[in-house]
mmCIF file of C-alpha atoms and ligand atoms in Angstrom:
data_model
loop_
_atom_site.group_PDB
_atom_site.id
_atom_site.type_symbol
_atom_site.label_atom_id
_atom_site.label_comp_id
_atom_site.label_asym_id
_atom_site.label_seq_id
_atom_site.Cartn_x
_atom_site.Cartn_y
_atom_site.Cartn_z
ATOM 1 C CA MET A 1 -3.554 12.499 -11.928
ATOM 2 C CA ALA A 2 -3.294 16.270 -12.238
ATOM 3 C CA ASP A 3 -4.964 16.971 -8.906
ATOM 4 C CA LEU A 4 -2.737 14.749 -6.778
ATOM 5 C CA HIS A 5 -0.212 17.118 -5.202
ATOM 6 C CA VAL A 6 1.589 15.107 -2.602
ATOM 7 C CA ARG A 7 4.561 16.550 -0.790
ATOM 8 C CA SER A 8 5.542 13.248 0.789
ATOM 9 C CA VAL A 9 4.552 9.617 0.359
ATOM 10 C CA LEU A 10 5.681 6.320 1.842
ATOM 11 C CA VAL A 11 5.200 3.067 -0.070
ATOM 12 C CA THR A 12 5.804 -0.307 1.596
ATOM 13 C CA GLY A 13 7.156 -3.226 -0.448
ATOM 14 C CA ALA A 14 8.648 -0.664 -2.826
ATOM 15 C CA ASN A 15 11.458 -2.804 -4.242
ATOM 16 C CA ARG A 16 9.419 -4.727 -6.813
ATOM 17 C CA GLY A 17 5.972 -5.306 -8.293
ATOM 18 C CA ILE A 18 3.224 -2.772 -7.687
ATOM 19 C CA GLY A 19 5.185 -0.973 -4.942
ATOM 20 C CA LEU A 20 8.068 -0.222 -7.309
ATOM 21 C CA GLY A 21 5.495 0.848 -9.919
ATOM 22 C CA PHE A 22 4.110 3.418 -7.469
ATOM 23 C CA VAL A 23 7.590 4.836 -6.828
ATOM 24 C CA GLN A 24 8.321 5.064 -10.581
ATOM 25 C CA GLN A 25 5.072 6.816 -11.360
ATOM 26 C CA PHE A 26 5.314 9.283 -8.491
ATOM 27 C CA LEU A 27 8.674 10.292 -9.948
ATOM 28 C CA GLN A 28 7.144 10.762 -13.413
ATOM 29 C CA MET A 29 4.446 13.170 -12.206
ATOM 30 C CA PRO A 30 4.615 16.728 -13.565
ATOM 31 C CA LYS A 31 5.113 17.836 -9.967
ATOM 32 C CA PRO A 32 6.757 14.891 -8.175
ATOM 33 C CA PRO A 33 6.644 14.644 -4.391
ATOM 34 C CA GLU A 34 9.436 16.315 -2.482
ATOM 35 C CA TRP A 35 9.985 13.020 -0.663
ATOM 36 C CA VAL A 36 9.237 9.508 -1.870
ATOM 37 C CA PHE A 37 9.985 7.113 0.972
ATOM 38 C CA ALA A 38 10.504 3.727 -0.654
ATOM 39 C CA ALA A 39 10.344 1.142 2.103
ATOM 40 C CA CYS A 40 11.605 -2.404 1.656
ATOM 41 C CA ARG A 41 12.902 -5.116 3.918
ATOM 42 C CA ASP A 42 16.306 -5.600 2.298
ATOM 43 C CA PRO A 43 17.438 -2.298 0.739
ATOM 44 C CA LYS A 44 20.905 -3.588 -0.121
ATOM 45 C CA GLY A 45 19.752 -6.932 -1.493
ATOM 46 C CA GLN A 46 19.575 -8.158 -5.070
ATOM 47 C CA ARG A 47 15.809 -7.727 -5.170
ATOM 48 C CA ALA A 48 16.190 -3.992 -4.459
ATOM 49 C CA GLN A 49 18.636 -3.366 -7.314
ATOM 50 C CA GLU A 50 16.139 -1.544 -9.530
ATOM 51 C CA LEU A 51 15.044 0.627 -6.623
ATOM 52 C CA GLN A 52 18.655 1.420 -5.742
ATOM 53 C CA ASN A 53 19.278 2.499 -9.353
ATOM 54 C CA LEU A 54 16.194 4.713 -9.233
ATOM 55 C CA ALA A 55 17.293 6.293 -5.939
ATOM 56 C CA SER A 56 20.749 7.013 -7.320
ATOM 57 C CA ARG A 57 19.137 9.109 -10.096
ATOM 58 C CA HIS A 58 16.452 10.798 -7.963
ATOM 59 C CA PRO A 59 17.551 12.559 -4.768
ATOM 60 C CA ASN A 60 13.929 12.777 -3.585
ATOM 61 C CA VAL A 61 13.792 8.973 -3.242
ATOM 62 C CA VAL A 62 14.777 7.832 0.235
ATOM 63 C CA ILE A 63 15.065 4.087 0.704
ATOM 64 C CA ILE A 64 13.918 3.031 4.156
ATOM 65 C CA GLN A 65 14.581 -0.373 5.699
ATOM 66 C CA LEU A 66 11.222 -1.779 6.772
ATOM 67 C CA ASP A 67 9.939 -5.248 7.566
ATOM 68 C CA VAL A 68 6.195 -4.757 8.002
ATOM 69 C CA ALA A 69 5.983 -7.934 10.079
ATOM 70 C CA ASP A 70 8.403 -6.539 12.690
ATOM 71 C CA PRO A 71 7.053 -3.883 15.098
ATOM 72 C CA SER A 72 10.531 -2.583 15.997
ATOM 73 C CA SER A 73 11.374 -2.156 12.313
ATOM 74 C CA ILE A 74 8.139 -0.171 11.837
ATOM 75 C CA LYS A 75 9.002 2.134 14.754
ATOM 76 C CA ALA A 76 12.538 2.669 13.460
ATOM 77 C CA ALA A 77 11.204 3.477 9.961
ATOM 78 C CA ALA A 78 8.773 6.066 11.376
ATOM 79 C CA ALA A 79 11.609 7.709 13.322
ATOM 80 C CA ARG A 80 13.802 7.789 10.206
ATOM 81 C CA VAL A 81 11.035 9.378 8.101
ATOM 82 C CA GLU A 82 10.262 11.928 10.829
ATOM 83 C CA GLU A 83 13.916 12.921 10.928
ATOM 84 C CA GLN A 84 14.029 13.361 7.156
ATOM 85 C CA LEU A 85 10.820 15.423 7.068
ATOM 86 C CA GLU A 86 12.291 17.959 9.525
ATOM 87 C CA GLY A 87 9.046 19.045 11.122
ATOM 88 C CA SER A 88 6.614 18.569 8.239
ATOM 89 C CA GLY A 89 4.058 15.763 7.947
ATOM 90 C CA LEU A 90 3.546 12.722 5.724
ATOM 91 C CA ASN A 91 0.681 13.071 3.236
ATOM 92 C CA LEU A 92 0.294 9.540 1.997
ATOM 93 C CA LEU A 93 0.930 6.100 3.487
ATOM 94 C CA ILE A 94 0.508 3.288 0.949
ATOM 95 C CA ASN A 95 0.342 -0.092 2.683
ATOM 96 C CA ASN A 96 1.284 -2.215 -0.312
ATOM 97 C CA ALA A 97 3.611 -4.964 1.018
ATOM 98 C CA ALA A 98 1.966 -8.360 1.343
ATOM 99 C CA ILE A 99 2.539 -12.077 0.994
ATOM 100 C CA ALA A 100 0.390 -14.915 -0.316
ATOM 101 C CA LYS A 101 0.847 -18.609 0.397
ATOM 102 C CA MET A 102 -0.427 -20.948 -2.296
ATOM 103 C CA THR A 103 -2.480 -22.991 0.153
ATOM 104 C CA THR A 104 -5.703 -24.983 -0.051
ATOM 105 C CA LEU A 105 -8.498 -25.054 2.517
ATOM 106 C CA ASP A 106 -7.374 -28.525 3.615
ATOM 107 C CA GLY A 107 -3.661 -27.708 3.661
ATOM 108 C CA GLU A 108 -3.796 -24.375 5.501
ATOM 109 C CA THR A 109 -1.735 -24.279 8.712
ATOM 110 C CA LEU A 110 -1.667 -22.209 11.870
ATOM 111 C CA GLU A 111 1.826 -20.972 10.951
ATOM 112 C CA ASP A 112 0.714 -19.777 7.519
ATOM 113 C CA MET A 113 -2.420 -18.133 8.920
ATOM 114 C CA ILE A 114 -0.340 -16.248 11.490
ATOM 115 C CA GLN A 115 2.464 -15.248 9.125
ATOM 116 C CA VAL A 116 0.108 -13.976 6.427
ATOM 117 C CA TYR A 117 -2.100 -12.125 8.937
ATOM 118 C CA THR A 118 0.935 -10.580 10.620
ATOM 119 C CA THR A 119 2.270 -9.244 7.308
ATOM 120 C CA ASN A 120 -0.936 -8.320 5.483
ATOM 121 C CA THR A 121 -3.150 -7.093 8.317
ATOM 122 C CA ALA A 122 -1.223 -6.406 11.526
ATOM 123 C CA GLY A 123 1.516 -4.677 9.498
ATOM 124 C CA PRO A 124 -0.843 -2.023 8.054
ATOM 125 C CA LEU A 125 -2.408 -1.530 11.517
ATOM 126 C CA LEU A 126 0.981 -0.913 13.162
ATOM 127 C CA LEU A 127 2.120 1.296 10.282
ATOM 128 C CA GLY A 128 -1.022 3.403 10.669
ATOM 129 C CA GLN A 129 -0.278 3.767 14.381
ATOM 130 C CA ALA A 130 3.413 4.567 13.916
ATOM 131 C CA PHE A 131 2.842 7.139 11.169
ATOM 132 C CA LEU A 132 -0.270 8.696 12.723
ATOM 133 C CA PRO A 133 1.604 11.680 14.225
ATOM 134 C CA LEU A 134 3.128 12.483 10.815
ATOM 135 C CA LEU A 135 -0.175 12.002 8.977
ATOM 136 C CA LYS A 136 -1.926 14.252 11.513
ATOM 137 C CA LYS A 137 0.754 16.864 11.030
ATOM 138 C CA ALA A 138 0.223 16.784 7.254
ATOM 139 C CA ALA A 139 -3.543 17.145 7.718
ATOM 140 C CA GLN A 140 -3.101 20.073 10.115
ATOM 141 C CA GLY A 141 -0.704 21.790 7.739
ATOM 142 C CA SER A 142 -3.093 21.503 4.791
ATOM 143 C CA PRO A 143 -5.677 24.222 4.167
ATOM 144 C CA GLY A 144 -9.402 23.395 4.291
ATOM 145 C CA SER A 145 -11.207 20.690 6.211
ATOM 146 C CA ALA A 146 -12.204 18.326 3.363
ATOM 147 C CA LEU A 147 -10.477 14.962 3.208
ATOM 148 C CA SER A 148 -8.220 14.190 0.233
ATOM 149 C CA CYS A 149 -5.115 12.203 -0.690
ATOM 150 C CA SER A 150 -3.193 15.433 -1.208
ATOM 151 C CA LYS A 151 -3.904 16.283 2.436
ATOM 152 C CA ALA A 152 -3.461 13.030 4.395
ATOM 153 C CA ALA A 153 -4.463 9.466 3.580
ATOM 154 C CA ILE A 154 -3.864 5.797 4.307
ATOM 155 C CA ILE A 155 -4.234 3.574 1.249
ATOM 156 C CA ASN A 156 -4.471 -0.121 2.033
ATOM 157 C CA ILE A 157 -3.795 -2.252 -1.040
ATOM 158 C CA SER A 158 -6.362 -4.999 -0.718
ATOM 159 C CA SER A 159 -7.750 -7.638 -3.066
ATOM 160 C CA SER A 160 -11.039 -8.915 -4.460
ATOM 161 C CA ALA A 161 -9.836 -12.260 -3.108
ATOM 162 C CA GLY A 162 -10.734 -10.824 0.307
ATOM 163 C CA SER A 163 -14.261 -9.780 -0.642
ATOM 164 C CA ILE A 164 -16.780 -11.812 1.353
ATOM 165 C CA ALA A 165 -19.664 -10.932 -0.978
ATOM 166 C CA SER A 166 -17.707 -11.699 -4.152
ATOM 167 C CA PRO A 167 -14.548 -13.776 -3.449
ATOM 168 C CA LEU A 168 -12.713 -13.733 -6.756
ATOM 169 C CA GLY A 169 -10.890 -16.739 -8.213
ATOM 170 C CA TRP A 170 -11.737 -19.614 -5.839
ATOM 171 C CA ASP A 171 -11.486 -22.123 -8.698
ATOM 172 C CA LYS A 172 -7.945 -21.016 -9.522
ATOM 173 C CA MET A 173 -6.551 -20.444 -6.015
ATOM 174 C CA GLN A 174 -8.025 -21.120 -2.612
ATOM 175 C CA VAL A 175 -5.336 -19.158 -0.712
ATOM 176 C CA VAL A 176 -7.409 -19.130 2.468
ATOM 177 C CA SER A 177 -4.885 -17.336 4.675
ATOM 178 C CA TYR A 178 -4.475 -14.591 2.046
ATOM 179 C CA ARG A 179 -8.259 -14.176 1.612
ATOM 180 C CA CYS A 180 -8.791 -13.957 5.374
ATOM 181 C CA SER A 181 -5.944 -11.438 5.751
ATOM 182 C CA LYS A 182 -7.401 -9.170 3.051
ATOM 183 C CA ALA A 183 -10.970 -9.442 4.410
ATOM 184 C CA ALA A 184 -9.493 -8.376 7.762
ATOM 185 C CA LEU A 185 -7.523 -5.586 6.046
ATOM 186 C CA ASN A 186 -10.818 -4.305 4.652
ATOM 187 C CA MET A 187 -12.255 -4.204 8.177
ATOM 188 C CA LEU A 188 -9.085 -2.496 9.387
ATOM 189 C CA THR A 189 -9.619 0.142 6.678
ATOM 190 C CA LYS A 190 -13.143 0.707 7.991
ATOM 191 C CA CYS A 191 -11.823 1.017 11.564
ATOM 192 C CA GLN A 192 -9.027 3.399 10.525
ATOM 193 C CA SER A 193 -11.477 5.566 8.595
ATOM 194 C CA LEU A 194 -13.757 5.767 11.650
ATOM 195 C CA GLY A 195 -10.901 6.471 14.038
ATOM 196 C CA TYR A 196 -8.800 8.828 11.946
ATOM 197 C CA ARG A 197 -11.541 10.895 10.275
ATOM 198 C CA GLU A 198 -11.470 13.453 13.067
ATOM 199 C CA HIS A 199 -7.745 13.898 12.400
ATOM 200 C CA GLY A 200 -8.410 14.733 8.737
ATOM 201 C CA ILE A 201 -7.088 11.425 7.368
ATOM 202 C CA LEU A 202 -8.849 9.687 4.483
ATOM 203 C CA CYS A 203 -8.671 5.861 4.466
ATOM 204 C CA VAL A 204 -9.539 3.500 1.610
ATOM 205 C CA ALA A 205 -8.971 -0.096 0.556
ATOM 206 C CA LEU A 206 -7.870 -0.376 -3.062
ATOM 207 C CA ASN A 207 -7.827 -3.450 -5.295
ATOM 208 C CA PRO A 208 -5.076 -3.107 -7.944
ATOM 209 C CA GLY A 209 -6.650 -5.645 -10.349
ATOM 210 C CA TRP A 210 -4.999 -8.879 -11.432
ATOM 211 C CA VAL A 211 -1.513 -7.560 -12.147
ATOM 212 C CA GLN A 212 1.638 -8.917 -13.836
ATOM 213 C CA THR A 213 3.874 -9.293 -10.777
ATOM 214 C CA GLU A 214 5.386 -12.226 -8.946
ATOM 215 C CA MET A 215 2.272 -12.528 -6.801
ATOM 216 C CA GLY A 216 -0.045 -11.993 -9.768
ATOM 217 C CA SER A 217 1.672 -14.815 -11.646
ATOM 218 C CA SER A 218 1.600 -17.326 -8.798
ATOM 219 C CA SER A 219 -1.440 -19.201 -10.153
ATOM 220 C CA GLY A 220 0.589 -19.988 -13.291
ATOM 221 C CA ASP A 221 -1.775 -17.961 -15.522
ATOM 222 C CA MET A 222 -0.834 -14.685 -17.183
ATOM 223 C CA ALA A 223 -2.371 -11.701 -15.387
ATOM 224 C CA PRO A 224 -4.137 -9.312 -17.777
ATOM 225 C CA VAL A 225 -3.061 -5.962 -16.275
ATOM 226 C CA THR A 226 0.461 -4.487 -16.404
ATOM 227 C CA VAL A 227 1.965 -2.802 -13.348
ATOM 228 C CA ASP A 228 2.000 0.526 -15.213
ATOM 229 C CA THR A 229 -1.681 0.347 -16.137
ATOM 230 C CA SER A 230 -2.729 -0.681 -12.646
ATOM 231 C CA VAL A 231 -0.677 2.002 -10.902
ATOM 232 C CA GLN A 232 -1.757 4.698 -13.370
ATOM 233 C CA GLY A 233 -5.371 3.739 -12.690
ATOM 234 C CA MET A 234 -4.875 3.750 -8.916
ATOM 235 C CA LEU A 235 -3.158 7.160 -8.961
ATOM 236 C CA LYS A 236 -6.041 8.556 -10.994
ATOM 237 C CA VAL A 237 -8.446 7.125 -8.422
ATOM 238 C CA LEU A 238 -6.402 8.634 -5.560
ATOM 239 C CA SER A 239 -6.467 12.042 -7.228
ATOM 240 C CA SER A 240 -10.273 11.933 -7.343
ATOM 241 C CA LEU A 241 -10.985 10.817 -3.770
ATOM 242 C CA SER A 242 -12.805 13.201 -1.454
ATOM 243 C CA GLU A 243 -14.790 13.331 1.765
ATOM 244 C CA LYS A 244 -17.474 10.917 0.521
ATOM 245 C CA ASP A 245 -14.950 8.232 -0.429
ATOM 246 C CA THR A 246 -13.295 7.606 2.909
ATOM 247 C CA SER A 247 -14.154 4.172 4.220
ATOM 248 C CA THR A 248 -14.765 2.581 0.801
ATOM 249 C CA PHE A 249 -13.380 -0.436 -1.065
ATOM 250 C CA LEU A 250 -12.536 0.520 -4.651
ATOM 251 C CA ASN A 251 -10.765 -1.028 -7.613
ATOM 252 C CA TRP A 252 -8.046 0.498 -9.794
ATOM 253 C CA LYS A 253 -10.710 1.839 -12.155
ATOM 254 C CA GLY A 254 -12.497 3.669 -9.340
ATOM 255 C CA ASN A 255 -15.485 1.298 -9.112
ATOM 256 C CA VAL A 256 -16.895 0.509 -5.668
ATOM 257 C CA LEU A 257 -16.417 -3.163 -4.728
ATOM 258 C CA PRO A 258 -18.555 -5.226 -2.375
ATOM 259 C CA TRP A 259 -16.899 -5.836 1.002
HETATM 260 P P1 NDP B 301 4.801 -9.003 -5.166
HETATM 261 O O1 NDP B 301 4.832 -10.365 -4.590
HETATM 262 O O2 NDP B 301 5.265 -8.800 -6.544
HETATM 263 O O3 NDP B 301 5.590 -7.994 -4.193
HETATM 264 C C1 NDP B 301 5.321 -8.015 -2.824
HETATM 265 C C2 NDP B 301 6.116 -6.928 -2.146
HETATM 266 O O4 NDP B 301 5.837 -6.981 -0.736
HETATM 267 C C3 NDP B 301 7.633 -7.101 -2.299
HETATM 268 O O5 NDP B 301 8.238 -5.847 -2.382
HETATM 269 C C4 NDP B 301 8.014 -7.783 -1.001
HETATM 270 O O6 NDP B 301 9.354 -7.576 -0.607
HETATM 271 C C5 NDP B 301 7.077 -7.045 -0.056
HETATM 272 N N1 NDP B 301 6.957 -7.707 1.241
HETATM 273 C C6 NDP B 301 6.464 -8.924 1.530
HETATM 274 N N2 NDP B 301 6.576 -9.167 2.843
HETATM 275 C C7 NDP B 301 7.151 -8.075 3.396
HETATM 276 C C8 NDP B 301 7.540 -7.713 4.703
HETATM 277 N N3 NDP B 301 7.371 -8.531 5.751
HETATM 278 N N4 NDP B 301 8.083 -6.490 4.903
HETATM 279 C C9 NDP B 301 8.280 -5.641 3.877
HETATM 280 N N5 NDP B 301 7.968 -5.933 2.614
HETATM 281 C C10 NDP B 301 7.411 -7.140 2.385
HETATM 282 O O7 NDP B 301 3.299 -8.512 -5.005
HETATM 283 P P2 NDP B 301 2.463 -7.402 -5.811
HETATM 284 O O8 NDP B 301 3.329 -6.269 -6.166
HETATM 285 O O9 NDP B 301 1.676 -8.084 -6.825
HETATM 286 O O10 NDP B 301 1.442 -6.976 -4.651
HETATM 287 C C11 NDP B 301 1.372 -5.691 -4.090
HETATM 288 C C12 NDP B 301 0.039 -5.575 -3.366
HETATM 289 O O11 NDP B 301 -1.046 -5.757 -4.282
HETATM 290 C C13 NDP B 301 -0.153 -6.618 -2.269
HETATM 291 O O12 NDP B 301 -0.808 -6.022 -1.179
HETATM 292 C C14 NDP B 301 -1.060 -7.650 -2.922
HETATM 293 O O13 NDP B 301 -1.801 -8.375 -1.987
HETATM 294 C C15 NDP B 301 -1.926 -6.745 -3.780
HETATM 295 N N6 NDP B 301 -2.603 -7.423 -4.871
HETATM 296 C C16 NDP B 301 -1.887 -7.894 -5.944
HETATM 297 C C17 NDP B 301 -2.536 -8.509 -6.989
HETATM 298 C C18 NDP B 301 -1.822 -8.976 -8.207
HETATM 299 O O14 NDP B 301 -2.486 -9.511 -9.128
HETATM 300 N N7 NDP B 301 -0.516 -8.815 -8.327
HETATM 301 C C19 NDP B 301 -3.996 -8.711 -6.963
HETATM 302 C C20 NDP B 301 -4.649 -8.160 -5.808
HETATM 303 C C21 NDP B 301 -3.961 -7.552 -4.810
HETATM 304 P P3 NDP B 301 10.533 -8.685 -0.808
HETATM 305 O O15 NDP B 301 11.128 -8.426 -2.153
HETATM 306 O O16 NDP B 301 11.462 -8.390 0.331
HETATM 307 O O17 NDP B 301 9.887 -10.024 -0.712
#
């Protein structure tokens, strides 16, 4: 983790689960970011209590209201972050927020397909667009031309459930809308890496493993990986990413996964 020097980071879905884990571990770094933008859809709600407590102890944590399924909320969040950054850029955008519906192939509905796609795929697309000026600014302000997470990066938290070549866990959970949304998120990552490379922005899809969160427990089985272990692994991976890694699908241990 030693090589990840991030001045500013934004994490979506930061009030619980893996998103909250990211915020906690950024704050524990030897050199924490100057700004940790912790975005969540209901900052004053019960489910954001732990994040509120964290923010009250750490002045570099800024809680941002953000519903990733609402384009106007995304625009407002980008404006709020820009204002706070006072002319500097955003180094890291972590698209972590997502939903999963416990559906079967036969029971899947149009409504579920649309809601899950809107949140898990369209959300990260619109966030990339809204934060592009700030990510570009960070890349321009960073010395050297090589891509890295310390310079400017979009990290899309994906899932092996969305791998077409190796779709994990079909026997346990069919979750068709979720799988399709993550397969599409992987393609979005490819598109973003192609489109944003010239701006100096690295883009990867990252699978956190099967993690002990609300989502990770939704099959009823105990997930093997703790939030801390997963996030520690992912931060180590982020610290090691370079030019050659943009446009890849990796897991929390740094192994390349099949799309
Ligand atoms: P959780 O269900 O524990 O948390 C999901 C987070 O996303 C919550 O903060 C939730 O906020 C937020 N969220 C959902 N919808 C929206 C929205 N419209 N706008 C803003 N925030 C929203 O999930 P995890 O922490 O486990 O998952 C984090 C990421 O990791 C996801 O992308 C998931 O797909 C991925 N992943 C997780 C795995 C696991 O085993 N846990 C396995 C593979 C991938 P709220 O409290 O408001 O609902």
